[in-house]
mmCIF file of C-alpha atoms in Angstrom:
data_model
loop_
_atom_site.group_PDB
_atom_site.id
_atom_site.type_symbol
_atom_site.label_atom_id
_atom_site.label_comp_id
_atom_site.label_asym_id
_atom_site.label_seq_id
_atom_site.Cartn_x
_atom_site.Cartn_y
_atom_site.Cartn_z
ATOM 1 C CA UNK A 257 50.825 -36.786 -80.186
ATOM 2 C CA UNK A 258 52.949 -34.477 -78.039
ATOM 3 C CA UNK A 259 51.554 -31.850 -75.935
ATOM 4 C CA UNK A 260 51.682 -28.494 -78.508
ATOM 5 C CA UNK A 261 50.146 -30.715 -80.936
ATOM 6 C CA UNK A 262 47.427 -31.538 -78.402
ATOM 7 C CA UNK A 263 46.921 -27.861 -77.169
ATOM 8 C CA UNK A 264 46.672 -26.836 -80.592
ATOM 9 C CA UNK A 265 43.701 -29.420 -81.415
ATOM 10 C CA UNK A 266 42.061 -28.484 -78.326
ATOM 11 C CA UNK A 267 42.622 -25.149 -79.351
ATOM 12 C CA UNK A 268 40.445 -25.254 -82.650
ATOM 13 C CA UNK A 269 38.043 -27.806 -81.364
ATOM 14 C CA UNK A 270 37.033 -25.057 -78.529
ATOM 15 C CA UNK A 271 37.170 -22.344 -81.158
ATOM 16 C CA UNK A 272 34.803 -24.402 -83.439
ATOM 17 C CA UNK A 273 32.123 -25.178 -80.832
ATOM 18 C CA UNK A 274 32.112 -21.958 -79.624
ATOM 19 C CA UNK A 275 31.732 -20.456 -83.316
ATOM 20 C CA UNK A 276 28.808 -23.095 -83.605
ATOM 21 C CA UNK A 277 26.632 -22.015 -80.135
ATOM 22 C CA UNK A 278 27.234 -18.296 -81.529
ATOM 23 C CA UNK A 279 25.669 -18.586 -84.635
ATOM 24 C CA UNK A 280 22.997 -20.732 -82.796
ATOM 25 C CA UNK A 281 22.416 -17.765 -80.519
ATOM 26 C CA UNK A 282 22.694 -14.824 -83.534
ATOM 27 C CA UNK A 283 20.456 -16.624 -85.793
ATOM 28 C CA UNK A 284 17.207 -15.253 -84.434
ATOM 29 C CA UNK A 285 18.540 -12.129 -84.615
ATOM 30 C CA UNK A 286 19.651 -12.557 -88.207
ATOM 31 C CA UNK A 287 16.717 -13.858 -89.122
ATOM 32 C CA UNK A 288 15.066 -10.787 -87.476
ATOM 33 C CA UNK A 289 16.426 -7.864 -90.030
ATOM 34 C CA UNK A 290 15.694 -10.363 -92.875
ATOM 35 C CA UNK A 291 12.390 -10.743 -92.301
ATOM 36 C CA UNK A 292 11.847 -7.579 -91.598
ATOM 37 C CA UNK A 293 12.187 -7.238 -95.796
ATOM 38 C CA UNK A 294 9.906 -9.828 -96.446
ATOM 39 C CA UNK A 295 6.590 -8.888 -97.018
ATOM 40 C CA UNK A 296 4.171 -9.433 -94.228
ATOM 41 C CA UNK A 297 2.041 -12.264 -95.455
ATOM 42 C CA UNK A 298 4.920 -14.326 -96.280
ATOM 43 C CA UNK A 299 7.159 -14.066 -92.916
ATOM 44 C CA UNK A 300 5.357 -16.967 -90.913
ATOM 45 C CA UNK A 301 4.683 -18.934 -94.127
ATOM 46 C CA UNK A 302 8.627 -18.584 -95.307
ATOM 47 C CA UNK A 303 10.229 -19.136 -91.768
ATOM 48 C CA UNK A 304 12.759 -21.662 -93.063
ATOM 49 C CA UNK A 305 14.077 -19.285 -95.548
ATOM 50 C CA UNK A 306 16.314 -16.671 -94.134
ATOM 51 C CA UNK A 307 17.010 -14.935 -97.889
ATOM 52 C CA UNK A 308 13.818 -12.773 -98.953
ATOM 53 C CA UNK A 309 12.292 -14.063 -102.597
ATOM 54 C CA UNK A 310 10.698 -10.448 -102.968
ATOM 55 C CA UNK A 311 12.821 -7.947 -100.629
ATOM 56 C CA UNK A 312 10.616 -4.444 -99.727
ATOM 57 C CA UNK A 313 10.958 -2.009 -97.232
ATOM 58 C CA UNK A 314 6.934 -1.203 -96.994
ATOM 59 C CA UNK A 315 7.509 -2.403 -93.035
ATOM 60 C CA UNK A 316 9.834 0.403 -92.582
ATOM 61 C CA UNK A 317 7.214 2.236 -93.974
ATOM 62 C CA UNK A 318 4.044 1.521 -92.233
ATOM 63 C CA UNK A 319 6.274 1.222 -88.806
ATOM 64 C CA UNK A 320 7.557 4.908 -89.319
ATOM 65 C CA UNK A 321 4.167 6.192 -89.628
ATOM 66 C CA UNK A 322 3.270 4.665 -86.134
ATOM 67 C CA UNK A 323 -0.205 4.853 -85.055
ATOM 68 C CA UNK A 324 -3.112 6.907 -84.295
ATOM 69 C CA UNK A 325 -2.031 9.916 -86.237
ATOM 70 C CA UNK A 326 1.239 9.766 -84.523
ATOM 71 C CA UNK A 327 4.646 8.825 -86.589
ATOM 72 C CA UNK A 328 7.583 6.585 -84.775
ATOM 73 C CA UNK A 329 9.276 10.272 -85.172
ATOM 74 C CA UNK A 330 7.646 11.736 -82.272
ATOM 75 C CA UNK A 331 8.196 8.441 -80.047
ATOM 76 C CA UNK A 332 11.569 7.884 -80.405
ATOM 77 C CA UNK A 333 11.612 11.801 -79.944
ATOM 78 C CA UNK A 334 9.999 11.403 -76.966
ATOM 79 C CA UNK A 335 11.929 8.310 -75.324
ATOM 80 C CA UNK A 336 15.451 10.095 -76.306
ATOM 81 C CA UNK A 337 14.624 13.277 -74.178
ATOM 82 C CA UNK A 338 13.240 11.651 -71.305
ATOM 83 C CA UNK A 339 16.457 9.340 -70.958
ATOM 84 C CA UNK A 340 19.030 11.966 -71.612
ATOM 85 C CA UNK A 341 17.521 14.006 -68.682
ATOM 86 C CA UNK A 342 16.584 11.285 -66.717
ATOM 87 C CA UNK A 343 20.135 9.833 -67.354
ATOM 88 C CA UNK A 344 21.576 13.585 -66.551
ATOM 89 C CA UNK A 345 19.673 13.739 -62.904
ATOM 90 C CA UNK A 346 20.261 10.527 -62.338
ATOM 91 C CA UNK A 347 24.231 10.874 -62.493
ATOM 92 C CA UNK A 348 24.209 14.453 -61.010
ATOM 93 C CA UNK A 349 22.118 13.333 -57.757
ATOM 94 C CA UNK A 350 24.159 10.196 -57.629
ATOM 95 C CA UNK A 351 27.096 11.329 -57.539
ATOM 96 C CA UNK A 352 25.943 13.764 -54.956
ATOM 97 C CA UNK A 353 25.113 11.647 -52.646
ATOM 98 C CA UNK A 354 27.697 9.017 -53.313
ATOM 99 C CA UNK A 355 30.147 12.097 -51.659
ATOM 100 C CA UNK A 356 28.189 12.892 -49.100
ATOM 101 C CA UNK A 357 28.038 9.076 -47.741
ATOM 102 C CA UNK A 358 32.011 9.024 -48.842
ATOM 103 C CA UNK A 359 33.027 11.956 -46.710
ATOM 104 C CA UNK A 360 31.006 13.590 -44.551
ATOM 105 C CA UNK A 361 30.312 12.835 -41.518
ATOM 106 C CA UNK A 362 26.736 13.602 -40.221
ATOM 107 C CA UNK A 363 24.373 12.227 -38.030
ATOM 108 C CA UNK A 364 22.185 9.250 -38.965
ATOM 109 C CA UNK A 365 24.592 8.447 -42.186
ATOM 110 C CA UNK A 366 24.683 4.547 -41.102
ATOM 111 C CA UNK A 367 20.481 4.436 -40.752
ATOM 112 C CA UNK A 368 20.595 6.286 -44.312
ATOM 113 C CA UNK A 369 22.832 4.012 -45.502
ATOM 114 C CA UNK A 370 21.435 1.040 -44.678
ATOM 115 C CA UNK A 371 17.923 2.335 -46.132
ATOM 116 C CA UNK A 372 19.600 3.025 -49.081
ATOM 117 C CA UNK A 373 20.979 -0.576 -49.257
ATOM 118 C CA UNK A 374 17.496 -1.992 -48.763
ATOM 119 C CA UNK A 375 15.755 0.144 -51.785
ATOM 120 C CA UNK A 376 18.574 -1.758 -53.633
ATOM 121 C CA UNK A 377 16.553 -4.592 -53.058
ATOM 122 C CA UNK A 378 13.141 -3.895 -53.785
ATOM 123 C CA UNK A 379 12.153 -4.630 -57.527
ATOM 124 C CA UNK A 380 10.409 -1.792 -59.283
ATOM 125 C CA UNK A 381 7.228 -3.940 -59.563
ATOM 126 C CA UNK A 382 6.747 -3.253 -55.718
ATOM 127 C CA UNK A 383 7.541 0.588 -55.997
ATOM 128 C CA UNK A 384 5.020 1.028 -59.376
ATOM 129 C CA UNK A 385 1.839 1.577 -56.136
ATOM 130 C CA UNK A 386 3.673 3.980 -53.614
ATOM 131 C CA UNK A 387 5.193 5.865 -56.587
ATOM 132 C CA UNK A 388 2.386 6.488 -58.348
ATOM 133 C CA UNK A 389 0.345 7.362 -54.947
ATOM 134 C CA UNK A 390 3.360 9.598 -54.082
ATOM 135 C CA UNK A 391 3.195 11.648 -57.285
ATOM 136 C CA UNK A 392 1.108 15.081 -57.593
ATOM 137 C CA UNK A 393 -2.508 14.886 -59.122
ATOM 138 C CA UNK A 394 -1.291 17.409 -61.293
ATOM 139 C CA UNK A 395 1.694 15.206 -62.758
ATOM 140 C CA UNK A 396 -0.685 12.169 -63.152
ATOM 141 C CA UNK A 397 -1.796 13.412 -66.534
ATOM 142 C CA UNK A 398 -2.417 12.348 -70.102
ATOM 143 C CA UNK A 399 1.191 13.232 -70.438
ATOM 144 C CA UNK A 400 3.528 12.264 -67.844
ATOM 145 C CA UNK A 401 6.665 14.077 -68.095
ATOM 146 C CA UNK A 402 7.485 15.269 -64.802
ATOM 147 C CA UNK A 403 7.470 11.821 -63.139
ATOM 148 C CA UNK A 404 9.549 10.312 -65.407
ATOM 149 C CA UNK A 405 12.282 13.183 -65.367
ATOM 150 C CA UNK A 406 11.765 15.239 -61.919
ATOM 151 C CA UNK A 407 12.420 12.539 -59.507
ATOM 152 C CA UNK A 408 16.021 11.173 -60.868
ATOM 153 C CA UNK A 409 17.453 15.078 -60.204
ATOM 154 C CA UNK A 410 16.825 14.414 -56.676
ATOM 155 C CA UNK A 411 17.949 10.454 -55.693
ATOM 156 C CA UNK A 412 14.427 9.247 -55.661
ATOM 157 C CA UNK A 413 15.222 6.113 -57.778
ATOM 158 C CA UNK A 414 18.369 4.666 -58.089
ATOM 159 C CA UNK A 415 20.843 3.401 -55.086
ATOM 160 C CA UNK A 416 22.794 1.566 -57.237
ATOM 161 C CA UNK A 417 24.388 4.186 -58.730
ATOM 162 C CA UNK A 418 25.476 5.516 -55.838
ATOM 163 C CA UNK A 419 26.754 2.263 -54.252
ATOM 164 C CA UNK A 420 28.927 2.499 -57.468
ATOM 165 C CA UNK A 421 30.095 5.815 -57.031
ATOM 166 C CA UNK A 422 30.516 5.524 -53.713
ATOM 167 C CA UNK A 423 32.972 2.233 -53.736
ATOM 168 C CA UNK A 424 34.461 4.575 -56.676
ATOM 169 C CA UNK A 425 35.293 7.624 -54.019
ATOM 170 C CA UNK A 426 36.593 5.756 -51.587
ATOM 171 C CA UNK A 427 39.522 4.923 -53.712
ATOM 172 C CA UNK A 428 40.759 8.081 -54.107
ATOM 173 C CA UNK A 429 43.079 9.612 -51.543
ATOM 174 C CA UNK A 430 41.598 11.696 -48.399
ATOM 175 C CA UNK A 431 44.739 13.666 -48.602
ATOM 176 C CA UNK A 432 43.555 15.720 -51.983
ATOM 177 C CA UNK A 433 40.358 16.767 -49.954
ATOM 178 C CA UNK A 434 42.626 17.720 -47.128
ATOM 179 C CA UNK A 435 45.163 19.828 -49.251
ATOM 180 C CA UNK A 436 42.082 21.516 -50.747
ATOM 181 C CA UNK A 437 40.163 22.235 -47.808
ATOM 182 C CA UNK A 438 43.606 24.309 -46.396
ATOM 183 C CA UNK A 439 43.452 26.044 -50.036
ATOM 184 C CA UNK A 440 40.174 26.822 -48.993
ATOM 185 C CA UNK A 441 37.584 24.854 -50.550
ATOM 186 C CA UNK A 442 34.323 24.310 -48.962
ATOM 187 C CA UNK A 443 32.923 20.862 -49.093
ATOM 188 C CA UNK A 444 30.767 21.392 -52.424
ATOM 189 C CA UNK A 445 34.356 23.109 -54.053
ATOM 190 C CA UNK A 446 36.472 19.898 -53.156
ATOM 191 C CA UNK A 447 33.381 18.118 -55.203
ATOM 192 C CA UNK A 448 33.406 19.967 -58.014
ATOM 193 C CA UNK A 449 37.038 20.648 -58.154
ATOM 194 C CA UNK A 450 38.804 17.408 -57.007
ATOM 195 C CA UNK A 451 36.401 14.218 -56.931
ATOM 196 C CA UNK A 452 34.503 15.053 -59.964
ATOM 197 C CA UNK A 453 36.929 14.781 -62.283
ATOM 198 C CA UNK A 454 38.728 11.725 -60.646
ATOM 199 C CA UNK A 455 35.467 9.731 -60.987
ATOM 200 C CA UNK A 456 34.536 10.145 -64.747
ATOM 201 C CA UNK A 457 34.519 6.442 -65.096
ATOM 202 C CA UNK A 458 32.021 5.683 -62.709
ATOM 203 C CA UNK A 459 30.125 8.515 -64.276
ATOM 204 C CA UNK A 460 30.230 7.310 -67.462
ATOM 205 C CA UNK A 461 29.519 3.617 -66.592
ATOM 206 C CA UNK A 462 26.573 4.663 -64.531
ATOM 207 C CA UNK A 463 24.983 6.830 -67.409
ATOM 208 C CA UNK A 464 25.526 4.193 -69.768
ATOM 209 C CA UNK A 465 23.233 1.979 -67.242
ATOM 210 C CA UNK A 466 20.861 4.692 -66.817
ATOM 211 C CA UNK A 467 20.342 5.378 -70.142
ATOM 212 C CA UNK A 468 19.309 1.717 -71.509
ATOM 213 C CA UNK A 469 17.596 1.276 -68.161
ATOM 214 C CA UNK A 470 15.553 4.398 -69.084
ATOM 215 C CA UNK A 471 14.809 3.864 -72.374
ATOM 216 C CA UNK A 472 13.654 0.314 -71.831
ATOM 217 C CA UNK A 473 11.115 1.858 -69.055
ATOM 218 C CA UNK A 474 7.958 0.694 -70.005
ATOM 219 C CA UNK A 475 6.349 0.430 -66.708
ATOM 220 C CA UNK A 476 6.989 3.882 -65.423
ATOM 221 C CA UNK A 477 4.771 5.663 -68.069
ATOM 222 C CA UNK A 478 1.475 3.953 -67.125
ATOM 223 C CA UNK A 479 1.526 4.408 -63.069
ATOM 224 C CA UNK A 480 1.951 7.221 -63.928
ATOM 225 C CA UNK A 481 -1.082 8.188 -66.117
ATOM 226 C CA UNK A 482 -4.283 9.504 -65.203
ATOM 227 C CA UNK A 483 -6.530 8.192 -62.330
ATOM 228 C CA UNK A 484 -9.673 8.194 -65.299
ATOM 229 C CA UNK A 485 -8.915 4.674 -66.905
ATOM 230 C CA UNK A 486 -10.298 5.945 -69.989
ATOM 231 C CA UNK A 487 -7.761 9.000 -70.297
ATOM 232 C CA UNK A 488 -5.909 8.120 -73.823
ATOM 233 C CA UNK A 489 -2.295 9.723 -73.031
ATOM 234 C CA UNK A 490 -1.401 12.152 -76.226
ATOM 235 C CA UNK A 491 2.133 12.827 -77.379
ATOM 236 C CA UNK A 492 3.328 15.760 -75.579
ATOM 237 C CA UNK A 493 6.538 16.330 -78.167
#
């Protein structure tokens, strides 16, 4: 067997096994959305069978109207605005501060820095307490809006973002800021005008990020809820 013969063997063989631990890993996934038109007394008792013997969409059904008076409507309503603003303050303040860290010069950047670097570290289990302590009485409601929006306009959440922005600015020439600053652009015009445009793609990858990390979110609503344990949050949409 010469060698293109054996390259091209190895070739399918490696295709082939990585086709098989694929469909190993889509199957539950697959078997999801079919089950999901079987009826619901005859998922757990059919779970060999991936093909429905009586297909309906009454889940669909009863899952759009939700619960307690309240259809899946107003949820995923409510979960799309919250991460399109969150998302929106979240790139806006990042990128904000990702330029002031790139290039200006102030006193007590390093120490910010540095503190910014260490909130990168600190998983949002440990932050659920001091956030929700932090927060006005008069956010803490049945319907907390305001904590889940307010604090991403001003950098309250994530550093990540502007780590990622920031590695992102320093990329791009110092000369364009100098060239506009003799044209006459403050600091805030050589943002809007020059950098902003040259980083779209960090913008875009870090509302991408922002977005699934808001909508999958389900810790912030609660610490953020009323002090009464026996206040039943109510849609606010």
């Amino acid at each position: 067997m010469n060698t293109k013969t054996k390259r091209k063997v190895g070739s399918i063989v490696y295709n082939v096994v990585v086709c098989f631990f694929g469909l190993i890993m889509l199957y539950p996934l697959v078997w999801m959305v079919m089950s999901s038109f079987k009826e619901t007394s005859t998922i757990f008792t059919t779970v060999g069978s991936l093909i429905p013997e009586k297909a309906t969409l009454e889940n669909y059904v009863n899952g759009w109207k939700g619960f307690g008076k309240v259809s899946f409507g107003t949820f995923f309503s409510n979960s799309m605005f919250i991460s399109v603003i969150a998302t929106v303050g979240t790139v806006i303040s990042s990128s904000l501060v990702a330029y002031g860290f790139a290039r200006c010069k102030f006193q007590g950047r390093g120490l910010l820095f540095a503190a910014m670097l260490v909130s990168m570290m600190l998983p949002a289990q440990v932050l659920m307490i001091p956030r929700y302590l932090w927060y006005p009485k008069s956010w803490a409601g049945s319907a907390p809006i305001q904590p889940l929006i307010v604090p991403y306009f001003f950098f309250a959440i994530q550093g990540t973002f502007v780590y990622l922005i920031l590695n992102f600015i320093g990329g791009i020439p110092k000369d364009l800021d100098e060239a506009a600053r003799i044209d006459g652009c403050s600091y805030f015009g050589i943002y809007l005008r020059i950098i902003l445009p040259l980083i779209v793609p960090a913008l875009i990858t870090a509302g991408i990020f922002s977005f699934m990390w808001r909508w999958d979110d389900f810790l912030s609503a609660p610490c953020c809820m009323s002090r009464n344990p026996s206040a039943i949050p109510r849609p606010w949409h």
